mmCIF file of C-alpha atoms in Angstrom:
data_model
loop_
_atom_site.group_PDB
_atom_site.id
_atom_site.type_symbol
_atom_site.label_atom_id
_atom_site.label_comp_id
_atom_site.label_asym_id
_atom_site.label_seq_id
_atom_site.Cartn_x
_atom_site.Cartn_y
_atom_site.Cartn_z
ATOM 1 C CA GLY A 1244 109.265 99.994 91.442
ATOM 2 C CA GLU A 1245 106.684 99.760 93.736
ATOM 3 C CA ASN A 1246 104.291 96.841 93.343
ATOM 4 C CA VAL A 1247 101.003 96.115 95.521
ATOM 5 C CA GLU A 1248 98.459 93.330 95.280
ATOM 6 C CA GLN A 1249 94.972 93.027 96.254
ATOM 7 C CA HIS A 1250 93.163 90.209 97.479
ATOM 8 C CA PRO A 1251 90.146 89.107 97.484
ATOM 9 C CA SER A 1252 89.906 89.700 93.651
ATOM 10 C CA THR A 1253 85.333 89.507 93.445
ATOM 11 C CA LEU A 1254 84.178 89.075 96.648
ATOM 12 C CA SER A 1255 80.350 88.600 98.115
ATOM 13 C CA VAL A 1256 79.355 89.399 101.419
ATOM 14 C CA GLN A 1257 75.056 89.575 102.890
ATOM 15 C CA GLU A 1258 73.627 92.928 103.489
ATOM 16 C CA GLY A 1259 75.258 93.389 107.268
ATOM 17 C CA ASP A 1260 77.711 91.356 106.895
ATOM 18 C CA SER A 1261 81.114 92.939 106.735
ATOM 19 C CA ALA A 1262 84.173 92.949 104.244
ATOM 20 C CA VAL A 1263 87.828 92.899 104.316
ATOM 21 C CA ILE A 1264 90.348 92.640 101.725
ATOM 22 C CA LYS A 1265 94.015 93.599 101.862
ATOM 23 C CA CYS A 1266 96.377 94.837 100.614
ATOM 24 C CA THR A 1267 100.652 94.094 99.853
ATOM 25 C CA TYR A 1268 103.606 96.570 98.670
ATOM 26 C CA SER A 1269 106.855 95.963 97.938
ATOM 27 C CA ASP A 1270 108.553 99.181 98.567
ATOM 28 C CA SER A 1271 109.030 99.750 102.514
ATOM 29 C CA ALA A 1272 109.667 104.092 101.358
ATOM 30 C CA SER A 1273 105.804 104.035 101.137
ATOM 31 C CA ASN A 1274 104.374 106.405 103.274
ATOM 32 C CA TYR A 1275 101.061 107.191 102.238
ATOM 33 C CA PHE A 1276 98.181 104.735 101.329
ATOM 34 C CA PRO A 1277 94.104 105.519 99.952
ATOM 35 C CA TRP A 1278 91.642 103.266 99.811
ATOM 36 C CA TYR A 1279 89.238 104.476 96.340
ATOM 37 C CA LYS A 1280 85.980 102.979 95.319
ATOM 38 C CA GLN A 1281 84.545 103.149 91.577
ATOM 39 C CA GLU A 1282 81.333 102.836 90.739
ATOM 40 C CA LEU A 1283 80.454 101.455 87.776
ATOM 41 C CA GLY A 1284 81.148 104.221 84.878
ATOM 42 C CA LYS A 1285 82.094 106.185 87.289
ATOM 43 C CA ARG A 1286 85.804 107.868 88.044
ATOM 44 C CA PRO A 1287 87.006 106.389 91.524
ATOM 45 C CA GLN A 1288 86.779 108.495 94.540
ATOM 46 C CA LEU A 1289 88.896 108.673 97.745
ATOM 47 C CA ILE A 1290 87.500 106.991 100.275
ATOM 48 C CA ILE A 1291 89.580 106.864 103.628
ATOM 49 C CA ASP A 1292 93.814 107.027 103.467
ATOM 50 C CA ILE A 1293 96.667 105.702 105.994
ATOM 51 C CA ARG A 1294 99.501 107.891 106.422
ATOM 52 C CA SER A 1295 102.725 105.670 108.073
ATOM 53 C CA ASN A 1296 102.847 106.990 111.274
ATOM 54 C CA VAL A 1297 99.854 105.547 111.787
ATOM 55 C CA GLY A 1298 98.783 101.778 112.640
ATOM 56 C CA GLU A 1299 94.684 102.692 112.229
ATOM 57 C CA LYS A 1300 91.996 105.387 110.625
ATOM 58 C CA LYS A 1301 88.307 104.766 110.857
ATOM 59 C CA ASP A 1302 85.694 106.910 109.130
ATOM 60 C CA GLN A 1303 82.360 105.520 110.183
ATOM 61 C CA ARG A 1304 81.240 101.830 108.950
ATOM 62 C CA ILE A 1305 85.082 102.493 107.042
ATOM 63 C CA ALA A 1306 88.624 101.370 108.711
ATOM 64 C CA VAL A 1307 92.218 100.724 107.675
ATOM 65 C CA THR A 1308 94.320 99.129 109.554
ATOM 66 C CA LEU A 1309 98.360 99.305 107.781
ATOM 67 C CA ASN A 1310 101.180 97.341 109.418
ATOM 68 C CA LYS A 1311 104.843 98.533 108.018
ATOM 69 C CA THR A 1312 106.944 95.572 109.644
ATOM 70 C CA ALA A 1313 105.118 93.047 107.462
ATOM 71 C CA LYS A 1314 103.957 95.406 104.373
ATOM 72 C CA HIS A 1315 100.321 95.348 104.437
ATOM 73 C CA PHE A 1316 97.390 96.618 105.092
ATOM 74 C CA SER A 1317 93.448 96.006 104.675
ATOM 75 C CA LEU A 1318 89.701 97.857 104.440
ATOM 76 C CA HIS A 1319 86.962 96.872 106.641
ATOM 77 C CA ILE A 1320 83.633 97.637 105.760
ATOM 78 C CA THR A 1321 81.139 96.845 108.869
ATOM 79 C CA GLU A 1322 77.209 96.588 108.123
ATOM 80 C CA THR A 1323 77.286 96.421 104.570
ATOM 81 C CA GLN A 1324 74.753 97.739 102.531
ATOM 82 C CA PRO A 1325 74.027 96.968 98.695
ATOM 83 C CA GLU A 1326 75.455 100.727 97.655
ATOM 84 C CA ASP A 1327 78.642 99.865 99.248
ATOM 85 C CA SER A 1328 78.042 97.427 96.631
ATOM 86 C CA ALA A 1329 81.648 98.381 93.855
ATOM 87 C CA VAL A 1330 85.089 98.054 92.780
ATOM 88 C CA TYR A 1331 87.495 98.903 94.929
ATOM 89 C CA PHE A 1332 91.121 99.476 94.892
ATOM 90 C CA CYS A 1333 94.135 100.880 97.398
ATOM 91 C CA ALA A 1334 97.006 102.201 96.386
ATOM 92 C CA ALA A 1335 100.747 102.707 97.992
ATOM 93 C CA SER A 1336 103.032 105.837 97.318
ATOM 94 C CA PHE A 1337 106.016 107.413 98.620
ATOM 95 C CA ALA A 1338 105.408 111.257 99.450
ATOM 96 C CA GLY A 1339 109.468 112.352 98.169
ATOM 97 C CA GLY A 1340 112.556 112.025 95.294
ATOM 98 C CA THR A 1341 111.244 113.232 92.365
ATOM 99 C CA SER A 1342 107.489 111.867 91.707
ATOM 100 C CA TYR A 1343 105.539 113.212 94.862
ATOM 101 C CA GLY A 1344 102.350 111.348 95.329
ATOM 102 C CA LYS A 1345 102.894 108.811 91.348
ATOM 103 C CA LEU A 1346 99.857 106.111 93.235
ATOM 104 C CA THR A 1347 100.492 102.943 91.877
ATOM 105 C CA PHE A 1348 96.923 101.139 92.755
ATOM 106 C CA GLY A 1349 95.854 97.471 93.387
ATOM 107 C CA GLN A 1350 94.162 95.202 90.824
ATOM 108 C CA GLY A 1351 91.113 96.098 92.198
ATOM 109 C CA THR A 1352 88.020 93.712 94.150
ATOM 110 C CA ILE A 1353 84.510 93.380 92.905
ATOM 111 C CA LEU A 1354 82.675 93.560 96.354
ATOM 112 C CA THR A 1355 78.834 92.743 95.723
ATOM 113 C CA VAL A 1356 76.250 93.140 98.526
ATOM 114 C CA HIS A 1357 73.620 91.602 98.504
ATOM 115 C CA PRO A 1358 70.080 92.113 99.674
ATOM 116 C CA GLY B 856 83.422 123.864 92.881
ATOM 117 C CA ALA B 857 84.289 122.064 89.829
ATOM 118 C CA GLY B 858 86.160 119.204 89.538
ATOM 119 C CA VAL B 859 88.212 117.633 87.475
ATOM 120 C CA SER B 860 87.044 117.792 83.526
ATOM 121 C CA GLN B 861 87.743 115.539 80.529
ATOM 122 C CA SER B 862 87.421 116.063 77.128
ATOM 123 C CA PRO B 863 86.212 113.928 74.720
ATOM 124 C CA SER B 864 84.822 111.040 76.979
ATOM 125 C CA ASN B 865 84.137 109.263 74.699
ATOM 126 C CA LYS B 866 87.240 108.689 71.162
ATOM 127 C CA VAL B 867 87.366 106.120 68.664
ATOM 128 C CA THR B 868 89.726 105.789 65.785
ATOM 129 C CA GLU B 869 91.059 103.944 63.615
ATOM 130 C CA LYS B 870 93.800 101.970 64.107
ATOM 131 C CA GLY B 871 97.904 104.295 63.245
ATOM 132 C CA LYS B 872 95.333 107.888 63.795
ATOM 133 C CA ASP B 873 96.318 110.025 67.036
ATOM 134 C CA VAL B 874 94.650 111.243 69.538
ATOM 135 C CA GLU B 875 94.380 113.973 71.510
ATOM 136 C CA LEU B 876 92.798 113.655 75.008
ATOM 137 C CA ARG B 877 92.179 116.557 77.313
ATOM 138 C CA CYS B 878 92.587 117.772 81.316
ATOM 139 C CA ASP B 879 91.055 120.794 83.227
ATOM 140 C CA PRO B 880 92.528 119.477 86.983
ATOM 141 C CA ILE B 881 91.112 121.653 89.408
ATOM 142 C CA SER B 882 91.956 125.225 89.705
ATOM 143 C CA GLY B 883 94.776 126.288 92.512
ATOM 144 C CA HIS B 884 95.635 122.048 92.538
ATOM 145 C CA THR B 885 98.981 121.871 91.454
ATOM 146 C CA ALA B 886 99.712 118.390 90.186
ATOM 147 C CA LEU B 887 98.167 116.171 88.065
ATOM 148 C CA TYR B 888 98.978 112.973 86.603
ATOM 149 C CA TRP B 889 97.523 110.316 83.977
ATOM 150 C CA TYR B 890 96.168 106.931 84.214
ATOM 151 C CA ARG B 891 95.008 104.362 82.257
ATOM 152 C CA GLN B 892 92.709 101.332 83.082
ATOM 153 C CA SER B 893 91.522 99.229 81.125
ATOM 154 C CA LEU B 894 89.255 96.951 81.168
ATOM 155 C CA GLY B 895 88.773 94.868 84.134
ATOM 156 C CA GLN B 896 92.249 96.315 85.284
ATOM 157 C CA GLY B 897 93.864 98.809 88.009
ATOM 158 C CA LEU B 898 94.678 102.253 86.908
ATOM 159 C CA GLU B 899 98.276 102.156 85.333
ATOM 160 C CA PHE B 900 99.814 105.399 86.637
ATOM 161 C CA LEU B 901 101.573 107.149 83.149
ATOM 162 C CA ILE B 902 102.769 110.878 83.353
ATOM 163 C CA TYR B 903 102.925 113.231 86.410
ATOM 164 C CA PHE B 904 103.376 117.205 85.928
ATOM 165 C CA GLN B 905 104.289 119.474 89.528
ATOM 166 C CA GLY B 906 104.315 123.067 88.368
ATOM 167 C CA ASN B 907 106.677 124.054 86.270
ATOM 168 C CA SER B 908 108.950 120.930 87.455
ATOM 169 C CA ALA B 909 109.992 118.430 84.999
ATOM 170 C CA PRO B 910 107.422 115.469 84.780
ATOM 171 C CA ASP B 911 107.699 111.967 85.243
ATOM 172 C CA LYS B 912 107.283 110.423 82.617
ATOM 173 C CA SER B 913 108.204 106.790 83.425
ATOM 174 C CA GLY B 914 105.052 105.337 82.967
ATOM 175 C CA LEU B 915 104.450 105.876 78.935
ATOM 176 C CA PRO B 916 104.803 102.916 77.348
ATOM 177 C CA SER B 917 106.156 104.041 74.426
ATOM 178 C CA ASP B 918 107.541 106.667 72.958
ATOM 179 C CA ARG B 919 103.876 106.968 70.804
ATOM 180 C CA PHE B 920 102.546 108.343 73.705
ATOM 181 C CA SER B 921 103.497 112.101 74.992
ATOM 182 C CA ALA B 922 101.054 115.002 76.954
ATOM 183 C CA GLU B 923 102.541 118.512 77.986
ATOM 184 C CA ARG B 924 100.627 120.853 80.473
ATOM 185 C CA THR B 925 100.723 124.896 79.418
ATOM 186 C CA GLY B 926 100.912 127.518 81.941
ATOM 187 C CA GLY B 927 100.480 124.952 84.938
ATOM 188 C CA SER B 928 96.515 124.093 84.156
ATOM 189 C CA VAL B 929 95.740 122.253 81.132
ATOM 190 C CA SER B 930 97.344 119.188 80.288
ATOM 191 C CA THR B 931 97.025 116.838 77.094
ATOM 192 C CA LEU B 932 98.074 113.574 76.791
ATOM 193 C CA THR B 933 99.010 112.471 72.865
ATOM 194 C CA ILE B 934 98.688 109.330 71.278
ATOM 195 C CA GLN B 935 100.312 109.096 68.148
ATOM 196 C CA ARG B 936 99.898 105.691 65.379
ATOM 197 C CA THR B 937 97.250 104.322 67.291
ATOM 198 C CA GLN B 938 97.282 100.796 68.511
ATOM 199 C CA GLN B 939 94.247 98.316 69.686
ATOM 200 C CA GLU B 940 96.089 98.230 73.081
ATOM 201 C CA ASP B 941 96.092 101.106 73.450
ATOM 202 C CA SER B 942 92.011 101.335 73.719
ATOM 203 C CA ALA B 943 91.395 101.859 77.248
ATOM 204 C CA VAL B 944 89.655 104.959 79.675
ATOM 205 C CA TYR B 945 92.203 107.399 80.185
ATOM 206 C CA LEU B 946 91.661 109.062 83.235
ATOM 207 C CA CYS B 947 93.349 112.591 84.846
ATOM 208 C CA ALA B 948 93.741 113.252 88.073
ATOM 209 C CA SER B 949 94.551 116.901 90.024
ATOM 210 C CA SER B 950 95.872 117.637 93.632
ATOM 211 C CA LEU B 951 96.591 120.247 96.079
ATOM 212 C CA GLU B 952 100.409 120.505 95.549
ATOM 213 C CA ARG B 953 103.978 119.246 96.369
ATOM 214 C CA GLY B 954 105.600 117.820 99.500
ATOM 215 C CA ALA B 955 102.979 116.144 100.785
ATOM 216 C CA PRO B 956 100.455 112.714 99.254
ATOM 217 C CA TYR B 957 97.084 115.136 98.923
ATOM 218 C CA GLU B 958 94.605 113.195 98.334
ATOM 219 C CA GLN B 959 94.373 113.174 94.104
ATOM 220 C CA TYR B 960 91.021 114.024 92.486
ATOM 221 C CA PHE B 961 89.801 112.345 88.965
ATOM 222 C CA GLY B 962 88.184 113.074 86.185
ATOM 223 C CA PRO B 963 85.456 111.400 84.586
ATOM 224 C CA GLY B 964 88.109 109.658 82.205
ATOM 225 C CA THR B 965 88.481 109.795 78.611
ATOM 226 C CA ARG B 966 87.267 105.944 76.651
ATOM 227 C CA LEU B 967 89.463 105.320 73.548
ATOM 228 C CA THR B 968 88.479 102.455 71.571
ATOM 229 C CA VAL B 969 90.976 102.167 68.696
ATOM 230 C CA THR B 970 89.328 100.086 65.879
#
Protein backbone atom coordinates (compact mmCIF):
# COMPACT_ATOMS: atom_id res chain seq x y z
CA GLY A 1 0.00 0.00 0.00
CA GLU A 2 0.85 3.66 -0.08
CA ASN A 3 3.31 5.14 2.40
CA VAL A 4 3.77 8.87 2.92
CA GLU A 5 6.75 10.36 4.71
CA GLN A 6 6.65 14.00 5.88
CA HIS A 7 9.49 16.28 6.99
CA PRO A 8 10.26 18.12 9.14
CA SER A 9 8.22 17.06 12.14
CA THR A 10 8.55 20.53 13.65
CA LEU A 11 9.31 23.86 12.01
CA SER A 12 9.83 27.19 13.72
CA VAL A 13 10.03 30.43 11.71
CA GLN A 14 9.87 34.17 12.29
CA GLU A 15 6.85 36.09 11.09
CA GLY A 16 7.35 37.09 7.47
CA ASP A 17 9.71 34.23 6.66
CA SER A 18 8.84 31.37 4.33
CA ALA A 19 8.09 27.81 5.43
CA VAL A 20 8.54 24.66 3.38
CA ILE A 21 7.23 21.20 4.24
CA LYS A 22 8.15 18.18 2.14
CA CYS A 23 6.49 14.82 1.58
CA THR A 24 7.45 11.72 -0.33
CA TYR A 25 5.12 8.92 -1.39
CA SER A 26 5.75 5.35 -2.45
CA ASP A 27 2.90 4.40 -4.82
CA SER A 28 3.47 5.77 -8.31
CA ALA A 29 -0.27 5.27 -9.00
CA SER A 30 -1.22 8.04 -6.53
CA ASN A 31 -2.63 11.00 -8.39
CA TYR A 32 -4.15 13.35 -5.81
CA PHE A 33 -2.20 15.19 -3.11
CA PRO A 34 -4.06 17.39 -0.61
CA TRP A 35 -2.65 19.38 2.29
CA TYR A 36 -4.63 19.81 5.50
CA LYS A 37 -4.18 22.33 8.32
CA GLN A 38 -5.24 21.32 11.81
CA GLU A 39 -5.34 23.88 14.59
CA LEU A 40 -5.21 22.69 18.17
CA GLY A 41 -8.41 20.88 19.09
CA LYS A 42 -9.97 21.52 15.69
CA ARG A 43 -10.78 19.35 12.71
CA PRO A 44 -8.39 19.10 9.72
CA GLN A 45 -9.24 21.54 6.93
CA LEU A 46 -8.09 21.40 3.35
CA ILE A 47 -5.87 24.34 2.41
CA ILE A 48 -4.67 23.33 -1.05
CA ASP A 49 -4.50 20.26 -3.25
CA ILE A 50 -2.83 19.23 -6.48
CA ARG A 51 -3.54 16.57 -9.06
CA SER A 52 -0.90 14.66 -10.94
CA ASN A 53 -1.53 16.43 -14.23
CA VAL A 54 -0.02 19.66 -12.92
CA GLY A 55 3.35 20.44 -11.39
CA GLU A 56 2.50 23.50 -9.32
CA LYS A 57 -0.51 25.25 -7.87
CA LYS A 58 -0.69 28.52 -6.00
CA ASP A 59 -3.33 30.17 -3.83
CA GLN A 60 -2.28 33.53 -2.39
CA ARG A 61 0.52 32.84 0.11
CA ILE A 62 0.32 29.07 -0.28
CA ALA A 63 1.76 26.96 -3.07
CA VAL A 64 2.25 23.27 -3.69
CA THR A 65 4.72 21.66 -6.06
CA LEU A 66 4.70 18.07 -7.31
CA ASN A 67 7.50 16.01 -8.82
CA LYS A 68 5.96 12.73 -9.99
CA THR A 69 9.26 11.34 -11.21
CA ALA A 70 10.83 11.71 -7.79
CA LYS A 71 7.53 11.01 -6.01
CA HIS A 72 7.64 14.03 -3.78
CA PHE A 73 5.53 17.11 -3.21
CA SER A 74 6.02 20.20 -1.10
CA LEU A 75 4.00 22.91 0.61
CA HIS A 76 5.34 26.45 0.50
CA ILE A 77 3.97 29.21 2.72
CA THR A 78 5.31 32.70 2.11
CA GLU A 79 5.09 35.75 4.37
CA THR A 80 4.12 33.60 7.31
CA GLN A 81 1.84 35.00 9.99
CA PRO A 82 1.24 33.84 13.58
CA GLU A 83 -2.17 32.50 12.55
CA ASP A 84 -0.40 30.05 10.24
CA SER A 85 0.78 28.22 13.36
CA ALA A 86 -0.82 24.75 13.28
CA VAL A 87 -0.13 21.14 12.36
CA TYR A 88 0.06 20.54 8.63
CA PHE A 89 -0.59 17.14 7.07
CA CYS A 90 0.16 16.01 3.57
CA ALA A 91 -1.74 13.10 2.04
CA ALA A 92 -1.84 11.00 -1.11
CA SER A 93 -4.55 8.99 -2.77
CA PHE A 94 -5.35 7.14 -5.98
CA ALA A 95 -8.60 7.92 -7.73
CA GLY A 96 -9.32 4.49 -9.14
CA GLY A 97 -9.75 0.87 -8.18
CA THR A 98 -12.21 -0.01 -5.47
CA SER A 99 -11.44 2.73 -2.98
CA TYR A 100 -11.60 6.18 -4.51
CA GLY A 101 -10.17 8.95 -2.44
CA LYS A 102 -8.82 6.88 0.45
CA LEU A 103 -6.16 9.17 1.90
CA THR A 104 -2.81 8.08 3.28
CA PHE A 105 -1.47 10.83 5.53
CA GLY A 106 2.00 11.90 6.51
CA GLN A 107 2.85 12.18 10.20
CA GLY A 108 2.34 15.93 10.32
CA THR A 109 4.49 19.03 10.79
CA ILE A 110 4.04 21.36 13.74
CA LEU A 111 4.58 24.84 12.36
CA THR A 112 5.20 27.67 14.83
CA VAL A 113 5.38 31.25 13.57
CA HIS A 114 6.93 33.63 16.07
CA PRO A 115 5.76 37.27 16.02
CA GLY B 1 -24.90 24.64 5.20
CA ALA B 2 -24.35 22.08 7.94
CA GLY B 3 -21.00 20.37 7.98
CA VAL B 4 -20.10 16.86 9.07
CA SER B 5 -21.22 16.20 12.62
CA GLN B 6 -20.13 13.52 15.04
CA SER B 7 -21.37 12.32 18.39
CA PRO B 8 -20.49 12.06 21.12
CA SER B 9 -17.69 14.63 21.18
CA ASN B 10 -16.06 12.82 24.07
CA LYS B 11 -16.44 9.28 25.32
CA VAL B 12 -14.78 7.71 28.33
CA THR B 13 -15.28 3.98 28.69
CA GLU B 14 -13.88 1.14 30.71
CA LYS B 15 -11.67 -1.45 29.13
CA GLY B 16 -13.74 -4.32 27.78
CA LYS B 17 -16.88 -2.29 27.10
CA ASP B 18 -18.36 -1.71 23.66
CA VAL B 19 -18.74 1.79 22.20
CA GLU B 20 -20.62 3.27 19.26
CA LEU B 21 -19.54 6.44 17.49
CA ARG B 22 -21.86 8.25 15.12
CA CYS B 23 -21.22 10.32 12.01
CA ASP B 24 -23.67 12.47 10.07
CA PRO B 25 -22.13 13.40 6.71
CA ILE B 26 -22.91 16.47 4.67
CA SER B 27 -26.23 16.04 2.90
CA GLY B 28 -25.71 14.74 -0.63
CA HIS B 29 -22.22 13.41 0.01
CA THR B 30 -22.09 9.82 -1.15
CA ALA B 31 -18.61 8.95 0.11
CA LEU B 32 -17.90 8.57 3.84
CA TYR B 33 -14.60 7.80 5.54
CA TRP B 34 -13.50 6.98 9.06
CA TYR B 35 -9.99 7.85 10.25
CA ARG B 36 -8.26 7.51 13.61
CA GLN B 37 -5.82 10.04 15.04
CA SER B 38 -3.73 8.94 17.99
CA LEU B 39 -2.06 11.55 20.21
CA GLY B 40 0.56 13.43 18.23
CA GLN B 41 0.13 11.17 15.22
CA GLY B 42 -1.16 11.47 11.72
CA LEU B 43 -4.51 10.25 10.52
CA GLU B 44 -4.94 6.53 9.94
CA PHE B 45 -7.55 5.32 7.46
CA LEU B 46 -10.06 2.84 8.87
CA ILE B 47 -12.97 2.30 6.48
CA TYR B 48 -14.62 3.83 3.42
CA PHE B 49 -18.24 3.75 2.21
CA GLN B 50 -19.39 4.74 -1.28
CA GLY B 51 -23.07 4.56 -2.14
CA ASN B 52 -24.36 1.01 -2.18
CA SER B 53 -20.96 -0.53 -2.94
CA ALA B 54 -19.28 -2.88 -0.51
CA PRO B 55 -17.20 -0.85 1.96
CA ASP B 56 -13.41 -0.87 1.92
CA LYS B 57 -12.56 -2.22 5.36
CA SER B 58 -8.84 -2.59 4.70
CA GLY B 59 -7.84 -0.14 7.44
CA LEU B 60 -9.73 -1.67 10.34
CA PRO B 61 -7.08 -2.72 12.88
CA SER B 62 -8.89 -5.79 14.23
CA ASP B 63 -12.18 -7.66 14.08
CA ARG B 64 -13.29 -5.74 17.18
CA PHE B 65 -13.91 -2.80 14.85
CA SER B 66 -16.91 -2.64 12.56
CA ALA B 67 -18.92 0.06 10.84
CA GLU B 68 -22.16 0.40 9.01
CA ARG B 69 -23.86 3.08 7.01
CA THR B 70 -27.64 3.08 6.94
CA GLY B 71 -29.57 4.49 4.02
CA GLY B 72 -26.46 5.91 2.47
CA SER B 73 -26.26 8.62 5.13
CA VAL B 74 -25.52 8.19 8.83
CA SER B 75 -22.64 5.89 9.80
CA THR B 76 -21.84 4.16 13.07
CA LEU B 77 -18.40 2.90 14.04
CA THR B 78 -18.53 0.19 16.69
CA ILE B 79 -15.60 -0.94 18.80
CA GLN B 80 -16.20 -4.08 20.81
CA ARG B 81 -14.29 -5.06 23.95
CA THR B 82 -12.36 -1.80 23.95
CA GLN B 83 -8.66 -1.80 24.79
CA GLN B 84 -6.49 1.06 26.06
CA GLU B 85 -4.72 1.24 22.69
CA ASP B 86 -8.07 2.16 21.12
CA SER B 87 -7.85 5.56 22.84
CA ALA B 88 -7.69 8.16 20.07
CA VAL B 89 -9.71 10.77 18.23
CA TYR B 90 -11.98 9.15 15.66
CA LEU B 91 -12.64 11.41 12.70
CA CYS B 92 -15.29 11.02 10.07
CA ALA B 93 -15.12 12.69 6.66
CA SER B 94 -17.42 12.88 3.68
CA SER B 95 -16.99 13.90 0.06
CA LEU B 96 -19.12 14.54 -2.94
CA GLU B 97 -18.92 11.55 -5.22
CA ARG B 98 -17.00 8.61 -6.52
CA GLY B 99 -14.86 8.84 -9.59
CA ALA B 100 -12.94 11.94 -8.65
CA PRO B 101 -10.98 12.74 -5.53
CA TYR B 102 -13.09 15.60 -4.30
CA GLU B 103 -12.28 17.40 -1.08
CA GLN B 104 -12.99 15.45 2.07
CA TYR B 105 -14.72 17.48 4.76
CA PHE B 106 -13.94 16.36 8.27
CA GLY B 107 -16.16 16.28 11.31
CA PRO B 108 -14.99 17.52 14.72
CA GLY B 109 -14.14 14.02 15.87
CA THR B 110 -14.97 11.86 18.86
CA ARG B 111 -12.27 11.67 21.52
CA LEU B 112 -12.34 8.15 22.93
CA THR B 113 -10.58 7.39 26.20
CA VAL B 114 -10.42 3.80 27.40
CA THR B 115 -9.56 3.51 31.09
